[in-house]
Amino acid sequence: MELEKSMQHVCVVGLNWGDEGKGKIVDVLATDVDAVVRYQGGANAGHTVYIGDVRHVLHHLPMGVLHQGILAVLGNGMVLEPLKLLEEVNSIPEEAVQRIRISDRAHVVLPYHCAVEKLHEERAERPIGTTLRGIGPAYQAKYGRIGIRMGDIMEPGFIEDVLPKRLAEHSEMLGVAGEGIDEAVRICTQLRDRLSQQVTDTRRLLQRLDSEGKKLLFEGAQGCMLDIDFGTYPFVTSSSPSFLGVGPGTGFSPRKIEHVVGVTKAYCTRVGEGPFPSEIHGEEADALRKAGGEFGTTTGRPRRVGWLDIPALCFAAELNDLDSFALTKADVLDGWETIPVVTGYRLDGELLDKFPDSLTDVQGLEPVIEQWPGWGKVDAQSMQPFIERLHQATGIPVSILSTGKRRDEVCIFEPFKAEGELA
Ligand code: GDP
C-alpha cells in the first residue's frame, strides 16, 4: 500500500467521541511512512489492533511502532505516565524500543495528579467521567507552569535534588499535600534509566525528516468531539485531538500536511458523561453494543451507543479541514436492510440541520432519523449506495473502508491506493 507520491504527510483523526478504530487505520497507512507521530493525550487512549489474530493494545505508543524501520514519535503535546509507558515499552521487541523518540518537552503524569483527579471527580457536582489516570491534572500543571517535563527528569541530579521539593509544593497547592512523592521519585528514576536514549528534541527531528523528504503520519487520540476547545465542553478531554492540535502538539507546521483522514464508525459511541444526540437505549442499544464489542480498551466500561450522526460529522469535517473518511465497523451492521442515520435534530419544535454551537442546545436535541441503504456483507461494492449517500450528505468521500478488525480486512480507494498484499 502506497501513499500518493505527492502526499508526504498525512494526519489521522477521530471524528466522533473516540474509539473509532483509529489504531487500525494508522496501522494500515503506516506501512508506507517513515515516522508515526502522536501529538496529544496520554494513556487515556487505547488503540487495539489485530495483526493476524494477535491483539495488540497500545496506550502511549503510536501503532507504527509495530512496523519495522519506522520511528514512533511521542510529541511535546503528550502527557506520559511512567509506569504505563514502561509496561508498553517492555511489551514490544527491543528493536522497536530503539525506534521510539520522546519529546523532551512532553509532560510527565505523576501519582499526585491521579490523587487530584480522584478528589475532583468525587467532589464534583457534575463529574466528567474521566479515566482517572491523572491526565487532566497533568495538563493543568502544564498550563499552570508547574509541570515536570521529560527533559527535566533526564537532567543529572534533577530527580534526586529537585523533584521531591517541587512535588511537595505542588501537591500542597492542589490539596493533596505530600501525595506520592517517594513513588514519583521511584518511577521517574525507572523511566530515566530505561528511556534516556529516546528523549530528544522531536520538533527538530520532524523538521529534519521533512527536509529529507521523509513521510510522516500524525495520529490523533480520542475524537474531535472531545476537543478541549471545540468539543462538548466541559465533557471533553484535556487536549486537542482534532487536526488543529498538530501544531502545538509537535511544533510541526500543519500547513505541510497534505491530507487529513477522519475515522468514523458506521454508528457512534461515547464513553463517559456528556451530550450524545444520536444515543439509543434499552435492548436496541444492548444489541448494538454487544455486536460491536463496545467496551473500553482502557477502562473496560460499556460504551454508550447511538446512530451515525451526520450534522456532528459535518461539524467534525469542518473542524478538521477533512479530506476523506475512513469508515470502520460497518461489518457490525452486516445484513441490516436499512441503517438508521441521524440527519438533523428538532429543538423546541424547530428543525436543525447543523450541530449546535451551544452545549445547552446540544443537550435538548431530539434526533431526526432517516433509513439509509444497508448491505449484505460489507465490501466495497455492497457498501457503495451507503458510501455515496454519506459523500452526498457531507461533501467528503470515503478513502478507506475497514471491513473487520484485522489489519488485512480493508478496502482502499483514492487517494490512497492498494498495491499488493497489506500484510
Ligand atoms: P481507537 O482508539 O480509535 O484506535 O479505537 P479502539 O482500538 O478503542 O476501538 C476500536 C476497536 O474496533 C478495536 O477493538 C479494533 O480492533 C476494532 N476495529 C477497528 N476497525 C474495525 C472494523 O472495521 N470492524 C470491526 N469489527 N472491528 C474493528
Coordinates of C-alpha atoms and ligand atoms in Angstrom, one line a residue:
M1 CA 0.0 0.0 0.0
E2 CA 1.4 3.3 -1.0
L3 CA 0.6 6.9 -0.3
E4 CA 0.4 9.1 -3.4
K5 CA 3.9 10.2 -4.3
S6 CA 2.9 13.9 -3.9
M7 CA 1.5 13.2 -0.4
Q8 CA 4.3 13.4 2.0
H9 CA 2.4 13.9 5.3
V10 CA -1.0 12.6 6.4
C11 CA -2.9 13.0 9.6
V12 CA -5.5 10.6 11.0
V13 CA -8.1 11.9 13.5
G14 CA -11.1 10.5 15.2
L15 CA -14.4 12.2 14.2
N16 CA -16.6 11.0 17.0
W17 CA -16.1 10.7 20.7
G18 CA -13.1 8.3 20.4
D19 CA -12.7 4.6 19.9
E20 CA -13.4 4.9 16.2
G21 CA -10.8 2.3 15.2
K22 CA -8.0 4.9 14.5
G23 CA -5.4 2.4 15.6
K24 CA -6.2 0.1 12.8
I25 CA -6.3 2.9 10.2
V26 CA -2.9 4.2 11.4
D27 CA -1.6 0.7 11.2
V28 CA -2.7 0.3 7.7
L29 CA -1.3 3.6 6.5
A30 CA 1.9 3.2 8.4
T31 CA 3.3 0.5 6.1
D32 CA 4.5 3.3 3.8
V33 CA 5.7 6.1 6.1
D34 CA 9.0 6.9 7.9
A35 CA 7.6 8.0 11.2
V36 CA 4.3 8.0 13.1
V37 CA 3.7 10.9 15.4
R38 CA 1.3 11.3 18.4
Y39 CA 0.6 14.8 19.3
Q40 CA -1.7 14.9 22.4
G41 CA -3.2 12.9 25.2
G42 CA -1.6 10.1 27.1
A43 CA -2.5 6.7 28.5
N44 CA -6.2 7.7 28.4
A45 CA -6.1 6.5 24.7
G46 CA -6.2 2.8 24.0
H47 CA -5.6 1.6 20.5
T48 CA -6.3 -2.0 19.7
V49 CA -5.1 -3.6 16.5
Y50 CA -5.1 -7.3 15.4
I51 CA -2.1 -8.5 13.4
G52 CA -3.3 -11.9 12.2
D53 CA -5.3 -12.9 15.3
V54 CA -2.9 -11.4 17.8
R55 CA -4.3 -8.5 19.7
H56 CA -2.0 -5.5 20.5
V57 CA -3.1 -2.7 22.8
L58 CA -1.1 0.4 23.0
H59 CA -1.8 3.4 25.1
H60 CA 1.1 5.9 24.5
L61 CA 2.9 4.4 21.6
P62 CA 1.6 5.1 18.1
M63 CA 0.6 2.0 16.2
G64 CA 3.5 2.4 13.7
V65 CA 5.9 1.2 16.3
L66 CA 4.9 -2.3 15.3
H67 CA 6.2 -1.8 11.8
Q68 CA 9.9 -2.5 11.0
G69 CA 12.0 0.6 10.4
I70 CA 9.6 3.3 11.4
L71 CA 10.2 5.9 14.0
A72 CA 7.5 6.2 16.7
V73 CA 7.4 9.8 17.9
L74 CA 5.7 10.9 21.1
G75 CA 5.2 14.7 20.7
N76 CA 5.5 17.5 23.1
G77 CA 1.7 17.8 23.4
M78 CA 1.5 14.4 25.2
V79 CA 1.5 13.7 28.9
L80 CA 3.3 10.5 29.7
E81 CA 2.5 8.1 32.6
P82 CA 5.9 6.5 33.6
L83 CA 4.7 3.0 34.7
K84 CA 2.3 2.6 31.9
L85 CA 4.8 3.7 29.3
L86 CA 7.4 1.3 30.7
E87 CA 4.9 -1.5 30.7
E88 CA 4.2 -0.8 27.0
V89 CA 7.8 -0.4 26.1
N90 CA 8.6 -3.8 27.8
S91 CA 5.8 -5.5 25.8
I92 CA 7.4 -4.8 22.4
P93 CA 10.7 -6.1 20.9
E94 CA 13.9 -4.3 21.9
E95 CA 14.4 -3.4 18.2
A96 CA 11.1 -1.4 18.3
V97 CA 12.1 0.3 21.5
Q98 CA 15.2 1.7 19.7
R99 CA 12.9 3.4 17.2
I100 CA 10.9 5.4 19.8
R101 CA 11.6 9.1 20.2
I102 CA 10.1 11.1 23.0
S103 CA 9.9 14.8 23.2
D104 CA 11.9 16.4 25.9
R105 CA 9.0 18.8 26.3
A106 CA 6.3 16.1 26.9
H107 CA 5.0 16.3 30.4
V108 CA 5.0 13.6 33.0
V109 CA 1.9 12.3 34.8
L110 CA 2.8 11.8 38.4
P111 CA 0.9 10.0 41.2
Y112 CA -0.3 13.2 42.8
H113 CA -2.1 14.1 39.5
C114 CA -4.2 10.9 39.9
A115 CA -5.0 11.8 43.5
V116 CA -6.1 15.3 42.5
E117 CA -8.3 13.9 39.7
K118 CA -10.0 11.4 42.0
L119 CA -10.7 14.1 44.6
H120 CA -12.2 16.4 41.9
E121 CA -14.4 13.7 40.4
E122 CA -15.6 12.6 43.8
R123 CA -16.5 16.1 44.9
A124 CA -17.8 17.4 41.6
E125 CA -21.5 18.3 41.2
R126 CA -21.2 17.2 37.6
P127 CA -18.4 14.5 37.3
I128 CA -16.9 14.3 33.8
G129 CA -16.5 10.5 33.9
T130 CA -12.7 10.7 33.2
T131 CA -10.4 7.7 33.1
L132 CA -8.8 8.8 36.5
R133 CA -5.3 8.4 35.0
G134 CA -4.3 11.9 36.1
I135 CA -4.3 13.3 32.5
G136 CA -6.4 16.4 33.3
P137 CA -4.3 17.5 36.3
A138 CA -1.1 16.8 34.4
Y139 CA -2.3 19.3 31.7
Q140 CA -3.4 21.7 34.5
A141 CA 0.1 21.6 35.8
K142 CA 1.5 22.2 32.3
Y143 CA -0.7 25.3 31.8
G144 CA -0.2 26.3 35.4
R145 CA 3.5 26.3 34.6
I146 CA 4.4 23.8 37.3
G147 CA 4.6 20.7 35.2
I148 CA 7.5 18.3 35.1
R149 CA 8.8 17.5 31.6
M150 CA 10.7 14.5 30.2
G151 CA 13.7 16.8 29.6
D152 CA 13.7 17.7 33.4
I153 CA 13.9 14.2 34.6
M154 CA 16.7 13.4 32.2
E155 CA 18.9 16.2 33.8
P156 CA 21.5 14.7 36.1
G157 CA 20.5 15.1 39.7
F158 CA 17.0 16.6 39.0
I159 CA 15.1 13.6 40.3
E160 CA 17.2 13.3 43.5
D161 CA 17.7 17.0 44.3
V162 CA 14.8 19.0 42.8
L163 CA 11.8 16.7 42.2
P164 CA 10.8 16.0 45.8
K165 CA 10.9 19.7 46.7
R166 CA 8.8 20.7 43.7
L167 CA 6.3 17.9 44.3
A168 CA 5.9 18.8 47.9
E169 CA 5.0 22.4 46.9
H170 CA 2.7 21.4 44.0
S171 CA 0.8 18.7 45.9
E172 CA 0.1 21.1 48.7
M173 CA -1.1 23.8 46.3
L174 CA -3.6 21.3 44.8
G175 CA -4.9 19.9 48.1
V176 CA -3.2 16.6 48.2
A177 CA -0.1 17.5 50.3
G178 CA 2.8 15.0 50.1
E179 CA 0.8 12.6 48.0
G180 CA 3.0 10.0 46.1
I181 CA 6.4 11.9 46.3
D182 CA 8.5 8.8 47.0
E183 CA 6.6 6.9 44.4
A184 CA 7.2 9.7 41.9
V185 CA 11.0 9.6 42.6
R186 CA 11.0 5.8 42.1
I187 CA 9.1 5.7 38.8
C188 CA 10.8 8.7 37.3
T189 CA 14.2 7.0 38.1
Q190 CA 13.0 3.9 36.3
L191 CA 11.9 6.0 33.3
R192 CA 15.2 7.8 33.2
D193 CA 17.2 4.5 33.4
R194 CA 15.2 2.8 30.7
L195 CA 14.4 5.6 28.2
S196 CA 17.1 8.3 28.4
Q197 CA 18.3 7.4 24.9
Q198 CA 14.9 8.0 23.4
V199 CA 14.3 11.5 24.8
T200 CA 15.2 14.2 22.3
D201 CA 14.0 17.5 20.7
T202 CA 11.3 15.9 18.5
R203 CA 10.3 19.2 16.8
R204 CA 13.8 19.4 15.4
L205 CA 13.7 15.8 14.4
L206 CA 10.4 16.2 12.5
Q207 CA 11.9 19.3 10.7
R208 CA 14.9 17.2 9.6
L209 CA 12.7 14.3 8.4
D210 CA 10.5 16.7 6.4
S211 CA 13.5 18.3 4.8
E212 CA 14.9 14.9 3.9
G213 CA 11.6 14.1 2.1
K214 CA 10.6 11.5 4.7
K215 CA 6.9 10.7 5.1
L216 CA 5.2 11.5 8.4
L217 CA 1.9 10.1 9.7
F218 CA 0.3 12.1 12.5
E219 CA -2.1 10.3 14.8
G220 CA -4.8 11.9 17.0
A221 CA -6.0 10.0 20.0
Q222 CA -9.6 10.2 21.3
G223 CA -12.0 12.0 19.0
C224 CA -12.6 15.6 17.9
M225 CA -16.0 15.9 19.7
L226 CA -13.9 15.7 22.9
D227 CA -11.6 18.6 21.8
I228 CA -10.9 20.8 24.9
D229 CA -11.9 23.9 22.9
F230 CA -14.4 22.8 20.3
G231 CA -15.9 19.6 21.8
T232 CA -18.9 19.3 24.1
Y233 CA -17.2 21.3 26.9
P234 CA -16.9 20.6 29.9
F235 CA -17.4 16.9 28.9
V236 CA -14.2 16.8 26.9
T237 CA -10.6 15.6 27.2
S238 CA -7.8 17.9 28.3
S239 CA -6.1 18.4 24.9
S240 CA -6.9 18.9 21.2
P241 CA -7.4 15.6 19.4
S242 CA -8.6 17.4 16.3
F243 CA -6.2 18.2 13.4
L244 CA -5.8 21.7 15.0
G245 CA -3.8 20.1 17.8
V246 CA -0.9 19.0 15.5
G247 CA 0.8 22.4 15.5
P248 CA 1.0 23.0 19.3
G249 CA 1.4 19.2 20.0
T250 CA 4.5 18.7 17.7
G251 CA 5.9 22.1 16.6
F252 CA 5.4 20.9 13.0
S253 CA 3.5 23.2 10.7
P254 CA 0.1 21.8 9.9
R255 CA 0.3 23.6 6.5
K256 CA 2.7 20.9 5.4
I257 CA 0.2 18.1 5.9
E258 CA -1.5 17.3 2.6
H259 CA -4.3 15.0 3.7
V260 CA -6.5 14.7 6.8
V261 CA -8.3 11.3 7.1
G262 CA -11.1 11.3 9.6
V263 CA -12.1 8.0 11.1
T264 CA -15.8 7.3 11.9
K265 CA -17.7 4.2 12.7
A266 CA -20.8 3.4 10.8
Y267 CA -22.6 4.1 14.0
C268 CA -21.5 6.1 17.1
T269 CA -20.2 5.5 20.6
R270 CA -19.3 7.7 23.6
V271 CA -17.6 6.9 26.9
G272 CA -18.2 9.0 30.0
E273 CA -20.7 11.7 30.6
G274 CA -21.9 14.5 28.2
P275 CA -24.3 15.1 25.4
F276 CA -24.7 12.4 22.7
P277 CA -27.6 13.5 20.5
S278 CA -27.9 10.2 18.5
E279 CA -27.7 7.9 21.6
I280 CA -30.0 4.9 21.8
H281 CA -31.1 3.0 24.9
G282 CA -32.5 -0.3 26.0
E283 CA -32.4 -3.6 24.2
E284 CA -31.6 -2.0 20.8
A285 CA -28.5 -0.4 22.5
D286 CA -27.5 -3.5 24.3
A287 CA -27.6 -5.5 21.0
L288 CA -25.5 -2.9 19.1
R289 CA -23.0 -2.7 22.0
K290 CA -22.6 -6.4 22.1
A291 CA -22.4 -6.8 18.3
G292 CA -19.7 -4.1 18.1
G293 CA -17.8 -5.2 21.3
E294 CA -18.2 -1.7 22.6
F295 CA -16.4 -1.9 25.9
G296 CA -13.5 0.4 26.7
T297 CA -9.9 -0.8 26.0
T298 CA -8.5 1.3 28.8
T299 CA -11.3 1.1 31.4
G300 CA -13.5 -1.9 30.3
R301 CA -16.5 0.4 30.7
P302 CA -19.5 -0.3 28.5
R303 CA -19.7 2.4 25.9
R304 CA -22.8 4.4 25.2
V305 CA -24.0 3.7 21.7
G306 CA -26.0 5.5 19.0
W307 CA -26.5 6.1 15.3
L308 CA -24.2 7.8 12.8
D309 CA -24.8 11.5 13.2
I310 CA -24.5 13.5 10.0
P311 CA -24.7 17.1 11.4
A312 CA -22.0 16.1 14.0
L313 CA -19.9 14.6 11.2
C314 CA -20.2 17.8 9.1
F315 CA -19.1 19.8 12.1
A316 CA -16.1 17.4 12.6
A317 CA -15.3 17.6 8.9
E318 CA -15.2 21.4 9.1
L319 CA -13.2 21.5 12.3
N320 CA -10.5 19.1 10.9
D321 CA -10.4 20.6 7.4
L322 CA -11.1 17.0 6.4
D323 CA -10.2 15.4 3.1
S324 CA -11.6 12.0 3.4
F325 CA -13.3 9.5 5.7
A326 CA -12.1 6.1 6.9
L327 CA -15.2 4.2 7.6
T328 CA -14.9 1.5 10.3
K329 CA -17.0 -1.2 11.9
A330 CA -19.6 -1.4 9.1
D331 CA -19.4 -5.2 9.4
V332 CA -21.1 -4.8 12.8
L333 CA -24.3 -3.8 10.8
D334 CA -23.9 -6.6 8.2
G335 CA -27.3 -7.9 7.0
W336 CA -29.3 -4.9 8.1
E337 CA -31.7 -4.0 5.3
T338 CA -31.6 -0.3 6.2
I339 CA -29.3 1.6 8.5
P340 CA -30.7 4.3 10.9
V341 CA -28.8 7.6 10.4
V342 CA -29.4 10.9 12.2
T343 CA -29.7 13.6 9.6
G344 CA -30.9 16.5 11.7
Y345 CA -32.4 17.4 15.0
R346 CA -35.5 19.0 16.5
L347 CA -35.0 21.7 19.1
D348 CA -38.1 23.2 20.7
G349 CA -40.2 22.2 17.6
E350 CA -37.7 23.7 15.2
L351 CA -35.8 21.6 12.7
L352 CA -32.0 21.9 12.7
D353 CA -29.6 20.5 10.2
K354 CA -26.4 21.7 11.9
F355 CA -24.7 20.6 15.1
P356 CA -25.5 23.4 17.6
D357 CA -22.7 25.6 19.0
S358 CA -24.2 25.8 22.4
L359 CA -23.9 23.0 24.9
T360 CA -27.4 23.9 26.3
D361 CA -28.8 23.4 22.8
V362 CA -26.9 20.1 22.3
Q363 CA -28.4 18.7 25.4
G364 CA -32.0 19.4 24.3
L365 CA -31.8 17.8 20.9
E366 CA -34.2 15.3 19.5
P367 CA -32.7 13.3 16.6
V368 CA -34.3 13.1 13.2
I369 CA -33.6 9.6 11.8
E370 CA -33.5 8.5 8.2
Q371 CA -33.1 5.0 6.9
W372 CA -30.2 4.6 4.6
P373 CA -29.5 1.6 2.3
G374 CA -27.9 -1.3 4.2
W375 CA -25.6 -4.0 2.8
G376 CA -25.4 -7.8 3.0
K377 CA -21.8 -8.5 3.8
V378 CA -19.5 -5.5 4.0
D379 CA -17.3 -4.9 0.9
A380 CA -16.6 -2.0 -1.4
Q381 CA -19.4 -2.9 -3.8
S382 CA -22.2 -3.7 -1.5
M383 CA -21.4 -0.6 0.6
Q384 CA -21.4 1.7 -2.5
P385 CA -25.0 3.0 -2.0
F386 CA -24.3 3.9 1.6
I387 CA -20.9 5.4 0.9
E388 CA -22.4 7.6 -1.9
R389 CA -25.1 8.8 0.4
L390 CA -22.5 9.7 3.0
H391 CA -20.5 11.6 0.4
Q392 CA -23.6 13.4 -0.7
A393 CA -24.7 14.4 2.8
T394 CA -21.2 15.6 4.0
G395 CA -19.3 16.5 0.8
I396 CA -16.5 14.2 2.0
P397 CA -15.5 11.0 0.1
V398 CA -14.6 7.7 1.8
S399 CA -10.9 6.8 1.1
I400 CA -10.7 3.7 3.4
L401 CA -13.3 1.1 4.3
S402 CA -12.4 -1.2 7.2
T403 CA -14.3 -4.4 6.8
G404 CA -13.2 -6.2 10.0
K405 CA -10.9 -5.9 12.9
R406 CA -7.8 -7.5 11.3
R407 CA -5.1 -5.5 9.5
D408 CA -5.8 -7.2 6.2
E409 CA -9.6 -6.5 6.3
V410 CA -9.7 -3.2 4.4
C411 CA -10.6 -1.7 1.1
I412 CA -8.6 1.3 -0.1
F413 CA -9.9 4.0 -2.5
E414 CA -8.5 7.2 -3.9
P415 CA -6.2 9.0 -3.0
F416 CA -4.6 6.1 -1.2
K417 CA -4.1 3.1 -3.5
A418 CA -3.7 -0.6 -2.8
E419 CA -0.6 -2.3 -4.1
G420 CA -0.1 -6.0 -3.4
E421 CA -0.7 -7.5 -0.1
L422 CA -1.5 -5.5 3.0
A423 CA 0.1 -7.9 5.4
Ligands
GDP1 P1 -9.1 3.7 18.6 O1 -8.8 4.2 19.9 O2 -9.8 4.7 17.8 O3 -8.0 3.0 17.9 O4 -10.2 2.5 18.8 P2 -10.2 1.3 19.7 O5 -9.0 0.5 19.5 O6 -10.5 1.6 21.1 O7 -11.5 0.5 19.2 C1 -11.6 0.1 18.0 C2 -11.9 -1.4 18.1 O8 -12.6 -1.8 17.0 C3 -10.7 -2.3 18.3 O9 -11.0 -3.4 19.0 C4 -10.4 -2.7 16.8 O10 -9.8 -4.0 16.7 C5 -11.8 -2.7 16.3 N1 -12.0 -2.4 14.9 C6 -11.4 -1.5 14.1 N2 -11.9 -1.4 12.9 C7 -12.8 -2.4 12.8 C8 -13.7 -2.9 11.9 O11 -13.8 -2.4 10.7 N3 -14.6 -3.9 12.2 C9 -14.6 -4.4 13.5 N4 -15.5 -5.4 13.7 N5 -13.8 -4.0 14.4 C10 -12.9 -3.0 14.1

